[in-house]
Coordinates of C-alpha atoms in Angstrom, one line a residue:
X1 CA 41.4 159.4 26.8
X2 CA 41.6 162.8 28.4
X3 CA 39.1 165.1 26.7
X4 CA 40.4 168.5 25.7
X5 CA 39.2 171.6 27.4
X6 CA 39.3 175.2 26.4
X7 CA 41.9 177.0 28.5
X8 CA 40.8 180.2 30.2
X9 CA 42.1 183.6 29.0
X10 CA 45.4 184.3 30.9
X11 CA 47.8 187.2 30.6
X12 CA 50.9 186.2 28.6
X13 CA 53.4 188.5 30.4
X14 CA 56.5 186.6 31.3
X15 CA 57.2 189.2 34.0
X16 CA 54.4 187.6 36.0
X17 CA 56.4 184.3 36.4
X18 CA 57.0 184.9 40.0
X19 CA 53.3 185.5 40.7
X20 CA 51.1 182.8 42.2
X21 CA 49.5 182.1 38.9
X22 CA 51.8 181.1 36.1
X23 CA 51.2 182.6 32.6
X24 CA 49.7 180.2 30.1
X25 CA 52.7 180.3 27.8
X26 CA 55.0 179.1 30.6
X27 CA 52.6 176.3 31.5
X28 CA 52.4 175.1 27.9
X29 CA 56.2 175.3 27.3
X30 CA 56.9 173.3 30.5
X31 CA 54.2 170.7 29.6
X32 CA 55.6 170.5 26.0
X33 CA 59.2 170.0 27.3
X34 CA 58.0 167.4 29.8
X35 CA 56.0 165.2 27.4
X36 CA 57.0 166.0 23.8
X37 CA 58.4 164.2 21.8
X38 CA 58.7 161.7 24.7
X39 CA 58.2 161.9 28.5
X40 CA 61.2 163.3 30.4
X41 CA 62.2 163.7 34.0
X42 CA 61.8 167.1 35.6
X43 CA 65.6 167.5 35.8
X44 CA 65.8 167.4 32.0
X45 CA 62.9 170.0 31.7
X46 CA 64.9 172.3 34.0
X47 CA 68.0 171.9 31.9
X48 CA 66.0 172.8 28.7
X49 CA 64.5 175.9 30.4
X50 CA 68.0 177.2 31.4
X51 CA 68.9 177.3 27.7
X52 CA 66.2 179.9 26.9
X53 CA 67.0 183.6 27.2
X54 CA 63.9 184.3 29.4
X55 CA 65.0 181.8 32.0
X56 CA 68.8 182.1 32.2
X57 CA 68.6 184.6 35.0
X58 CA 66.5 182.3 37.1
X59 CA 68.1 180.1 39.8
X60 CA 67.9 176.3 39.4
X61 CA 65.7 176.2 42.6
X62 CA 63.2 178.6 41.1
X63 CA 63.0 176.7 37.9
X64 CA 62.4 173.5 39.8
X65 CA 59.5 175.2 41.6
X66 CA 58.2 176.6 38.3
X67 CA 58.2 173.2 36.7
X68 CA 56.4 171.6 39.7
X69 CA 53.8 174.4 39.8
X70 CA 53.2 174.2 36.0
X71 CA 52.7 170.4 36.0
X72 CA 50.3 170.6 39.0
X73 CA 48.3 173.5 37.5
X74 CA 44.7 172.5 36.5
X75 CA 45.2 174.3 33.2
X76 CA 47.9 171.9 32.2
X77 CA 45.4 169.1 31.8
X78 CA 43.9 171.0 28.7
X79 CA 47.2 170.4 26.9
X80 CA 47.4 166.6 27.5
X81 CA 45.8 163.8 25.5
X82 CA 46.5 160.4 27.0
X83 CA 45.9 157.1 25.2
X84 CA 45.9 154.2 27.6
X85 CA 46.5 150.6 26.5
X86 CA 44.2 148.8 29.0
X87 CA 46.0 145.7 30.3
X88 CA 44.3 142.3 29.9
X89 CA 44.6 139.4 32.2
X90 CA 44.8 136.6 29.7
X91 CA 45.1 133.8 32.2
X92 CA 41.9 134.7 34.1
X93 CA 40.1 135.4 30.8
X94 CA 40.9 132.0 29.4
X95 CA 39.7 130.3 32.6
X96 CA 36.4 132.1 32.5
X97 CA 36.1 131.5 28.7
X98 CA 36.4 127.8 29.3
X99 CA 33.9 127.8 32.2
X100 CA 31.2 129.6 30.2
X101 CA 32.0 128.1 26.8
X102 CA 32.4 131.4 25.1
X103 CA 34.6 132.3 22.1
X104 CA 36.5 135.1 23.8
X105 CA 36.7 136.8 27.2
X106 CA 38.6 140.0 27.9
X107 CA 39.4 140.7 31.6
X108 CA 40.8 144.0 32.8
X109 CA 42.0 145.1 36.2
X110 CA 39.3 145.9 38.8
X111 CA 38.5 149.4 40.0
X112 CA 36.4 150.7 42.9
X113 CA 35.0 153.6 40.8
X114 CA 32.1 152.3 38.7
X115 CA 32.1 155.2 36.3
X116 CA 35.9 154.9 35.7
X117 CA 35.5 151.1 35.3
X118 CA 32.8 151.7 32.6
X119 CA 35.3 153.9 30.8
X120 CA 38.0 151.3 30.8
X121 CA 35.6 148.5 29.8
X122 CA 34.6 150.5 26.8
X123 CA 38.2 151.4 26.0
X124 CA 39.2 147.7 26.3
X125 CA 36.4 146.6 24.0
X126 CA 37.4 149.3 21.4
X127 CA 41.1 148.3 21.8
X128 CA 40.4 144.5 21.2
X129 CA 37.6 144.5 18.7
X130 CA 38.0 147.9 16.9
X131 CA 40.8 146.7 14.6
X132 CA 38.6 143.8 13.4
X133 CA 35.8 146.1 12.1
X134 CA 35.6 146.6 8.4
X135 CA 33.9 149.2 6.2
X136 CA 30.4 148.1 5.0
X137 CA 29.6 146.2 8.2
X138 CA 26.5 146.6 10.3
X139 CA 27.2 147.4 14.0
X140 CA 24.5 147.2 16.7
X141 CA 24.7 149.0 20.0
X142 CA 22.7 148.9 23.2
X143 CA 22.6 151.6 25.9
X144 CA 24.6 151.7 29.1
X145 CA 27.8 153.3 30.4
X146 CA 30.2 150.6 29.2
X147 CA 28.8 150.7 25.6
X148 CA 28.7 154.5 25.8
X149 CA 32.4 154.5 26.7
X150 CA 33.0 152.2 23.7
X151 CA 31.2 154.7 21.5
X152 CA 33.4 157.5 22.6
X153 CA 36.6 155.6 22.0
X154 CA 35.9 153.6 18.9
X155 CA 37.7 154.7 15.7
X156 CA 36.1 153.3 12.6
X157 CA 38.2 152.8 9.4
X158 CA 35.9 154.9 7.1
X159 CA 35.4 154.3 3.4
X160 CA 33.1 156.4 1.3
X161 CA 32.3 153.5 -1.0
X162 CA 31.3 151.1 1.8
X163 CA 29.6 153.0 4.7
X164 CA 29.3 151.6 8.1
X165 CA 25.7 151.0 9.3
X166 CA 25.2 151.8 13.0
X167 CA 22.0 150.4 14.5
X168 CA 20.4 151.3 17.8
X169 CA 19.2 148.0 19.3
X170 CA 16.7 149.8 21.6
X171 CA 14.8 153.0 21.5
X172 CA 13.1 154.9 24.4
X173 CA 9.6 156.2 23.9
X174 CA 8.7 159.6 25.4
X175 CA 10.1 163.1 25.3
X176 CA 13.1 162.8 27.7
X177 CA 16.5 161.4 27.2
X178 CA 17.2 158.9 30.1
X179 CA 20.8 158.1 30.7
X180 CA 23.1 156.7 28.1
X181 CA 20.8 155.4 25.4
X182 CA 21.4 153.3 22.4
X183 CA 20.2 156.0 20.0
X184 CA 22.4 158.5 21.8
X185 CA 25.5 156.3 21.3
X186 CA 24.8 155.9 17.6
X187 CA 24.3 159.6 17.1
X188 CA 27.5 160.4 19.0
X189 CA 29.6 158.0 16.9
X190 CA 28.1 159.4 13.7
X191 CA 28.8 163.0 14.8
X192 CA 32.2 162.3 16.1
X193 CA 33.3 160.8 12.8
X194 CA 31.6 163.2 10.4
X195 CA 31.3 166.5 12.2
X196 CA 34.4 168.6 12.6
X197 CA 34.9 172.1 13.8
X198 CA 34.2 173.6 10.4
X199 CA 30.5 173.9 10.6
X200 CA 29.9 171.9 7.4
X201 CA 30.7 168.5 6.0
X202 CA 33.5 168.2 3.4
X203 CA 31.8 165.4 1.4
X204 CA 28.1 165.4 2.5
X205 CA 27.0 163.4 -0.6
X206 CA 29.0 160.4 0.6
X207 CA 28.5 159.6 4.2
X208 CA 31.0 156.8 5.3
X209 CA 28.9 156.1 8.4
X210 CA 25.2 156.1 8.7
X211 CA 23.1 155.7 11.9
X212 CA 19.7 153.9 12.0
X213 CA 17.7 154.5 15.1
X214 CA 14.6 152.4 14.7
X215 CA 15.2 148.8 16.0
X216 CA 11.8 147.6 14.7
X217 CA 12.2 145.3 11.7
X218 CA 15.9 144.5 12.3
X219 CA 17.1 141.1 11.1
X220 CA 20.3 139.1 11.8
X221 CA 21.3 139.8 8.2
X222 CA 21.5 143.5 8.9
X223 CA 24.1 143.1 11.7
X224 CA 27.7 141.8 11.7
X225 CA 28.5 142.9 15.2
X226 CA 26.5 143.6 18.4
X227 CA 27.8 145.4 21.5
X228 CA 25.5 145.0 24.5
X229 CA 25.5 146.0 28.1
X230 CA 24.0 144.0 31.0
X231 CA 22.2 145.6 33.9
X232 CA 21.8 144.3 37.4
X233 CA 18.9 146.6 38.3
X234 CA 21.1 148.5 40.8
X235 CA 22.4 152.0 41.0
X236 CA 24.0 153.0 37.7
X237 CA 21.5 151.1 35.5
X238 CA 19.1 153.3 33.6
X239 CA 16.0 151.4 34.8
X240 CA 17.0 151.8 38.5
X241 CA 18.2 155.4 38.1
X242 CA 15.0 156.5 36.3
X243 CA 12.6 154.2 38.2
X244 CA 9.8 156.7 38.0
X245 CA 9.9 157.2 34.2
X246 CA 10.1 153.4 33.7
X247 CA 7.5 152.6 36.4
X248 CA 10.1 150.3 38.0
X249 CA 9.1 148.8 41.3
X250 CA 12.2 147.4 43.1
X251 CA 10.1 145.4 45.6
X252 CA 8.1 143.8 42.8
X253 CA 11.3 143.0 40.8
X254 CA 12.8 141.2 43.8
X255 CA 9.7 139.3 44.5
X256 CA 9.6 138.2 40.8
X257 CA 13.2 137.1 41.1
X258 CA 14.5 139.5 38.4
X259 CA 18.3 139.9 38.7
X260 CA 19.3 141.2 35.3
X261 CA 18.2 143.0 32.1
X262 CA 19.7 143.1 28.7
X263 CA 18.2 145.3 26.0
X264 CA 15.4 145.8 28.6
X265 CA 14.5 142.1 28.6
X266 CA 14.3 140.8 32.2
X267 CA 16.1 137.7 33.4
X268 CA 15.7 135.6 36.6
X269 CA 18.6 133.8 38.2
X270 CA 17.9 130.7 36.2
X271 CA 18.0 132.5 32.9
X272 CA 14.2 132.4 32.3
X273 CA 11.9 135.5 32.1
X274 CA 9.6 136.3 35.0
X275 CA 6.0 135.2 34.9
X276 CA 4.6 138.7 34.6
X277 CA 5.7 141.1 31.9
X278 CA 7.5 144.2 33.5
X279 CA 5.9 147.6 32.9
X280 CA 9.1 149.1 31.7
X281 CA 8.9 147.2 28.4
X282 CA 5.9 149.4 27.4
X283 CA 8.3 152.4 27.5
X284 CA 10.8 151.1 24.9
X285 CA 11.2 149.5 21.5
X286 CA 13.8 146.8 21.5
X287 CA 15.0 143.9 19.3
X288 CA 14.0 140.4 20.2
X289 CA 16.3 137.9 21.9
X290 CA 15.8 135.7 18.9
X291 CA 17.9 138.1 16.8
X292 CA 20.9 137.7 19.2
X293 CA 20.5 133.9 19.2
X294 CA 20.5 133.9 15.4
X295 CA 23.7 136.0 15.3
X296 CA 25.4 133.6 17.7
X297 CA 24.4 130.6 15.6
X298 CA 25.8 132.2 12.5
X299 CA 29.1 132.9 14.3
X300 CA 28.7 136.6 14.4
X301 CA 30.3 138.4 17.4
X302 CA 27.8 139.4 20.1
X303 CA 29.9 141.2 22.8
X304 CA 28.6 141.8 26.3
X305 CA 30.3 144.7 28.2
X306 CA 29.8 144.4 32.0
X307 CA 32.0 144.8 35.0
X308 CA 31.9 145.0 38.7
X309 CA 31.4 142.3 41.3
X310 CA 27.6 143.0 41.4
X311 CA 27.3 142.2 37.7
X312 CA 28.5 138.6 38.0
X313 CA 25.1 137.1 38.8
X314 CA 23.5 139.2 36.0
X315 CA 26.0 138.0 33.4
X316 CA 25.5 134.4 34.5
X317 CA 21.7 134.7 34.4
X318 CA 21.9 136.0 30.8
X319 CA 24.3 133.1 30.0
X320 CA 21.9 130.6 31.5
X321 CA 19.2 131.9 29.1
X322 CA 20.7 129.6 26.5
X323 CA 18.4 126.8 27.8
X324 CA 15.5 128.8 26.3
X325 CA 16.7 128.5 22.7
X326 CA 20.4 129.0 22.5
X327 CA 23.2 131.4 23.8
X328 CA 22.6 135.1 23.6
X329 CA 26.3 136.2 23.4
X330 CA 29.6 134.6 22.6
X331 CA 32.1 137.3 23.8
X332 CA 32.5 139.1 27.1
X333 CA 34.5 142.1 28.3
X334 CA 34.6 142.3 32.1
X335 CA 37.0 143.0 35.0
X336 CA 38.8 140.8 37.5
X337 CA 36.2 141.4 40.3
X338 CA 33.3 140.2 38.1
X339 CA 35.3 137.3 36.6
X340 CA 36.3 135.9 40.0
X341 CA 32.8 136.3 41.4
X342 CA 31.4 134.5 38.4
X343 CA 33.8 131.6 38.8
X344 CA 32.9 131.5 42.5
X345 CA 29.2 131.3 41.7
X346 CA 29.9 128.5 39.2
X347 CA 31.6 126.6 42.0
X348 CA 35.1 127.0 40.5
X349 CA 38.1 128.5 42.2
X350 CA 40.1 130.8 40.1
X351 CA 43.4 129.1 39.4
X352 CA 45.3 132.3 39.0
X353 CA 48.8 131.9 40.4
X354 CA 50.3 134.9 42.1
X355 CA 51.9 136.7 39.2
X356 CA 54.2 139.4 40.3
X357 CA 54.6 140.7 36.7
X358 CA 50.8 141.1 36.3
X359 CA 50.6 142.8 39.7
X360 CA 53.2 145.3 38.6
X361 CA 51.3 146.0 35.4
X362 CA 48.2 146.6 37.4
X363 CA 50.0 149.0 39.7
X364 CA 51.4 150.9 36.7
X365 CA 47.9 151.0 35.3
X366 CA 46.5 152.4 38.5
X367 CA 49.3 155.0 38.7
X368 CA 48.4 156.2 35.2
X369 CA 44.7 156.2 36.1
X370 CA 45.2 158.4 39.2
X371 CA 47.6 160.7 37.5
X372 CA 45.9 161.3 34.2
X373 CA 42.4 159.9 33.9
X374 CA 40.6 159.7 37.2
X375 CA 37.7 162.0 37.9
X376 CA 39.7 163.6 40.7
X377 CA 43.1 163.4 39.2
X378 CA 46.3 163.6 41.2
X379 CA 48.4 166.5 40.0
X380 CA 51.6 165.4 41.8
X381 CA 53.5 162.2 42.3
X382 CA 53.1 162.6 46.0
X383 CA 49.3 162.5 45.6
X384 CA 49.6 159.4 43.4
X385 CA 51.7 157.7 46.1
X386 CA 49.0 158.4 48.7
X387 CA 46.3 156.9 46.5
X388 CA 48.4 153.8 45.9
X389 CA 49.7 153.5 49.5
X390 CA 53.2 153.5 48.1
X391 CA 56.3 155.6 48.7
X392 CA 56.9 158.6 46.5
X393 CA 59.9 157.0 44.9
X394 CA 57.8 153.8 44.2
X395 CA 55.0 155.8 42.6
X396 CA 57.5 157.7 40.5
X397 CA 59.0 154.5 39.2
X398 CA 55.6 153.1 38.4
X399 CA 54.7 156.1 36.3
X400 CA 58.1 156.1 34.6
X401 CA 57.7 152.4 33.7
X402 CA 54.1 153.0 32.4
X403 CA 55.3 155.8 30.1
X404 CA 58.6 154.2 29.0
X405 CA 57.9 150.5 29.0
X406 CA 58.1 148.3 25.9
X407 CA 55.4 148.7 24.8
X408 CA 54.4 151.7 26.9
X409 CA 51.2 151.4 28.9
X410 CA 50.2 155.0 28.2
X411 CA 51.1 157.5 25.5
X412 CA 50.9 161.2 26.3
X413 CA 50.5 163.8 23.5
X414 CA 50.7 167.5 23.9
X415 CA 47.8 169.4 22.3
X416 CA 48.3 173.1 21.5
X417 CA 45.6 175.4 23.0
X418 CA 42.7 176.7 20.9
X419 CA 43.1 180.4 20.2
X420 CA 41.2 182.5 22.7
X421 CA 38.3 184.4 21.2
X422 CA 39.0 188.1 20.8
X423 CA 35.9 190.0 22.1
X424 CA 34.6 193.2 20.5
X425 CA 33.4 195.0 23.6
X426 CA 32.3 198.0 21.7
X427 CA 29.9 196.0 19.5
X428 CA 28.6 194.1 22.5
X429 CA 27.7 197.4 24.2
X430 CA 26.1 198.7 21.0
X431 CA 24.0 195.6 20.6
X432 CA 22.8 195.8 24.2
X433 CA 21.8 199.4 23.7
X434 CA 20.1 199.0 20.3
X435 CA 18.2 195.8 21.0
X436 CA 16.2 194.4 24.0
X437 CA 18.9 191.8 24.8
X438 CA 19.8 190.5 28.2
X439 CA 23.3 189.4 27.1
X440 CA 25.6 189.5 24.1
X441 CA 29.0 188.3 23.1
X442 CA 30.8 189.4 19.9
X443 CA 34.0 187.8 18.8
X444 CA 36.6 188.9 16.2
X445 CA 36.1 186.8 13.1
X446 CA 38.8 184.2 12.1
X447 CA 39.5 182.5 8.9
X448 CA 38.9 178.8 8.5
X449 CA 37.8 176.5 11.3
X450 CA 38.9 178.8 14.1
X451 CA 35.9 181.0 13.3
X452 CA 33.6 178.3 14.7
X453 CA 35.9 177.6 17.5
X454 CA 35.9 181.2 18.6
X455 CA 32.1 181.4 18.6
X456 CA 31.8 178.1 20.5
X457 CA 34.4 179.1 23.1
X458 CA 32.7 182.5 23.7
X459 CA 29.3 180.7 24.1
X460 CA 30.9 178.1 26.4
X461 CA 32.5 180.8 28.6
X462 CA 29.1 182.4 29.0
X463 CA 27.5 179.1 30.0
X464 CA 30.2 178.5 32.5
X465 CA 29.6 182.0 34.0
X466 CA 26.0 181.0 34.5
X467 CA 26.9 177.6 36.0
X468 CA 29.7 178.8 38.2
X469 CA 27.5 179.6 41.2
X470 CA 24.2 178.2 40.1
X471 CA 22.5 175.3 41.8
X472 CA 19.9 174.9 39.0
X473 CA 20.0 176.1 35.4
X474 CA 17.7 175.6 32.4
X475 CA 19.5 175.8 29.1
X476 CA 18.0 175.6 25.6
X477 CA 19.9 174.1 22.7
X478 CA 19.1 174.4 19.0
X479 CA 20.8 172.4 16.2
X480 CA 23.6 172.7 13.6
X481 CA 26.5 174.9 14.6
X482 CA 25.4 174.8 18.3
X483 CA 27.3 171.5 18.5
X484 CA 30.5 173.6 18.7
X485 CA 29.3 175.0 22.0
X486 CA 29.0 171.4 23.4
X487 CA 32.5 170.6 22.2
X488 CA 33.9 173.8 23.8
X489 CA 32.2 173.1 27.2
X490 CA 34.6 170.3 27.9
X491 CA 32.2 168.0 29.6
X492 CA 32.4 165.9 31.7
X493 CA 35.5 167.3 33.3
X494 CA 34.0 170.8 33.5
X495 CA 30.8 169.4 35.1
X496 CA 32.8 167.7 37.8
X497 CA 34.3 171.0 39.0
X498 CA 30.8 172.6 39.3
X499 CA 30.3 171.4 42.9
X500 CA 27.4 173.9 43.6
X501 CA 25.4 172.6 40.6
X502 CA 22.6 170.3 41.5
X503 CA 20.5 170.2 38.3
X504 CA 21.2 171.2 34.7
X505 CA 18.1 171.0 32.5
X506 CA 18.8 170.9 28.8
X507 CA 15.8 171.9 26.7
X508 CA 15.9 170.8 23.1
X509 CA 14.3 173.6 21.0
X510 CA 12.8 171.2 18.5
X511 CA 10.6 168.1 18.4
X512 CA 12.2 164.9 19.7
X513 CA 10.7 162.9 16.9
X514 CA 13.5 160.5 15.9
X515 CA 14.2 160.1 12.2
X516 CA 15.0 156.6 11.1
X517 CA 18.4 157.6 9.5
X518 CA 21.1 159.8 10.9
X519 CA 23.8 161.1 8.5
X520 CA 25.1 164.3 10.2
X521 CA 24.3 164.2 13.9
X522 CA 23.7 167.9 14.3
X523 CA 20.1 167.9 15.3
X524 CA 19.3 169.3 18.7
X525 CA 18.3 165.9 20.1
X526 CA 21.6 164.5 18.8
X527 CA 23.6 167.3 20.5
X528 CA 21.8 166.7 23.7
X529 CA 22.4 163.0 23.5
X530 CA 26.1 163.7 23.0
X531 CA 26.1 165.5 26.4
X532 CA 24.5 162.5 28.0
X533 CA 26.9 160.0 26.5
X534 CA 30.0 162.1 27.4
X535 CA 28.8 162.5 30.9
X536 CA 27.8 158.8 31.1
X537 CA 24.4 159.6 32.4
X538 CA 25.3 162.1 35.1
X539 CA 22.1 162.4 37.2
X540 CA 22.5 166.2 37.5
X541 CA 21.9 166.4 33.7
X542 CA 18.4 166.1 32.3
X543 CA 17.2 166.5 28.7
X544 CA 13.7 167.3 27.7
X545 CA 11.5 169.2 25.3
X546 CA 11.2 172.9 25.1
X547 CA 9.3 174.8 27.8
X548 CA 8.8 178.5 28.5
X549 CA 11.6 180.2 30.5
X550 CA 15.3 179.7 30.6
X551 CA 18.1 180.7 28.2
X552 CA 18.8 179.2 24.8
X553 CA 21.4 179.0 22.0
X554 CA 20.4 178.9 18.3
X555 CA 22.5 179.3 15.2
X556 CA 22.1 182.2 12.7
X557 CA 24.1 182.4 9.5
X558 CA 24.0 182.4 5.7
X559 CA 24.2 179.5 3.3
X560 CA 27.3 178.9 1.3
X561 CA 26.9 179.2 -2.4
X562 CA 26.3 175.8 -3.9
X563 CA 26.0 174.1 -0.6
X564 CA 22.9 172.0 0.2
X565 CA 24.2 171.0 3.6
X566 CA 24.8 174.2 5.5
X567 CA 23.5 173.3 8.9
X568 CA 22.2 176.8 9.8
X569 CA 18.4 177.4 9.5
X570 CA 17.2 179.5 6.7
X571 CA 14.1 181.0 8.4
X572 CA 13.3 182.0 11.9
X573 CA 10.4 183.8 13.6
X574 CA 10.8 187.3 14.9
X575 CA 8.2 187.0 17.5
X576 CA 9.2 188.1 21.0
X577 CA 10.9 185.5 23.1
X578 CA 11.2 185.3 26.9
X579 CA 15.0 185.7 26.8
X580 CA 16.3 186.2 23.3
X581 CA 19.9 185.4 22.8
X582 CA 21.9 184.6 19.7
X583 CA 25.4 184.4 18.1
X584 CA 26.2 185.5 14.6
X585 CA 29.1 183.7 13.0

């Protein structure tokens, strides 16, 4: 799903249509005519424009060029929300299911981009297993990119009378958030389902989803589902990427024969643990493998999410661990490369017959990926054709079939832009003169939820000004309403465009002591974890405790009458700060 971004402020004068930069209104209209209520060809968009009074004097050629420029404009992406139905290779999945003796195997097309593959693995898991979840169930989550993508995509059927219980199956010790953690995934799911753009909860007394972050003491009776990632101790796995923090020695691991980890438990190629206990286990709290075995014996779904050719040996080693007391999982979500390599390691040749229909589905899927969802998206059909090594006409047909098929492979929705904040420049100047501030932003108040959106957009614009040419920035985050700033930043898409940025240090302006129960997801640590989950553990992003120096955001406001759950703090110290900065809502 394409995440929505806050469009930049642009002049709305139609007279500037012939300029090199199209007005935002023109871009939105063309995008809307192109994709709403159903995708259309550019010829139909041009015909629609010619019926409007502002475009009747334009030649057909100029309208064609305007449509092409609008659809290739980076600002057009902010208006698109794309839902992809990830295709599943049922034949290959059935063969691997039979070879491993599992209850279910989901196999999706292979991709060369490991981050994009993690996104689609999580989307496929949510697509297949999400409709089977019921209110009142207990769901367990490990860390990892694939499970993190599942957490961003999963839509729970909420019921106030029977709340979902979300359990973190592992918990990192220490004062730094390392990659996509289990506790971060749980907090992101809670916040995404409960925290809107209003700044408060509509029914705080009844929380239909509750997160529990302490894995100690968990029993099989607490869980109905478990979603777990498997690591191969290579680049992209949290233990490898943060080797210093985990005291991970690659040479020692290879000599010990360790080829995989699941919930930080190590596995050798034969499925047995190494003779010596790894040092990294002292850095985490995790559930025992006996809990997973008990769930499998009781017939509860334990879903492993892992993809890529390099993960095949890791998945097989975890599967072979059943010799030590029983199987650890009974369902698998993977890709074609991992599935075929696993069959090869098992001494079986994949019996997949050349299926032209499946190949065409994969080509349509890749066309949608490059056009709408890739990290570096193709803004024109010509660019898509180059990525697919196809002709322009062939790429156009693939996109058309993906959007108009029965059922369609992708659905494109047009999202209206968030109102731009109206700045009070006079009040900003007055604040800077009256107080020892280094920066200030004042926005015109709105009624309803747009009030918080305006404040968040203003803060996000300021952050992006700092990040635009910075190579290293330290940013402090408070709690509560500061979450709206994170939503307005539009990560990870925005982060990908900051090519000069090498390190963004997020400082949580409160203790990282984890509570056992999460019902709101607006603490500073939860907000910082949301950034990590959305960016899938981008190495340029680091989260740590507060330290002197840097800039920070903290909420100030008044409590609503009769509300116990207003998330703004009631008291704050007036002692001098290194760089005081705040926003009043």
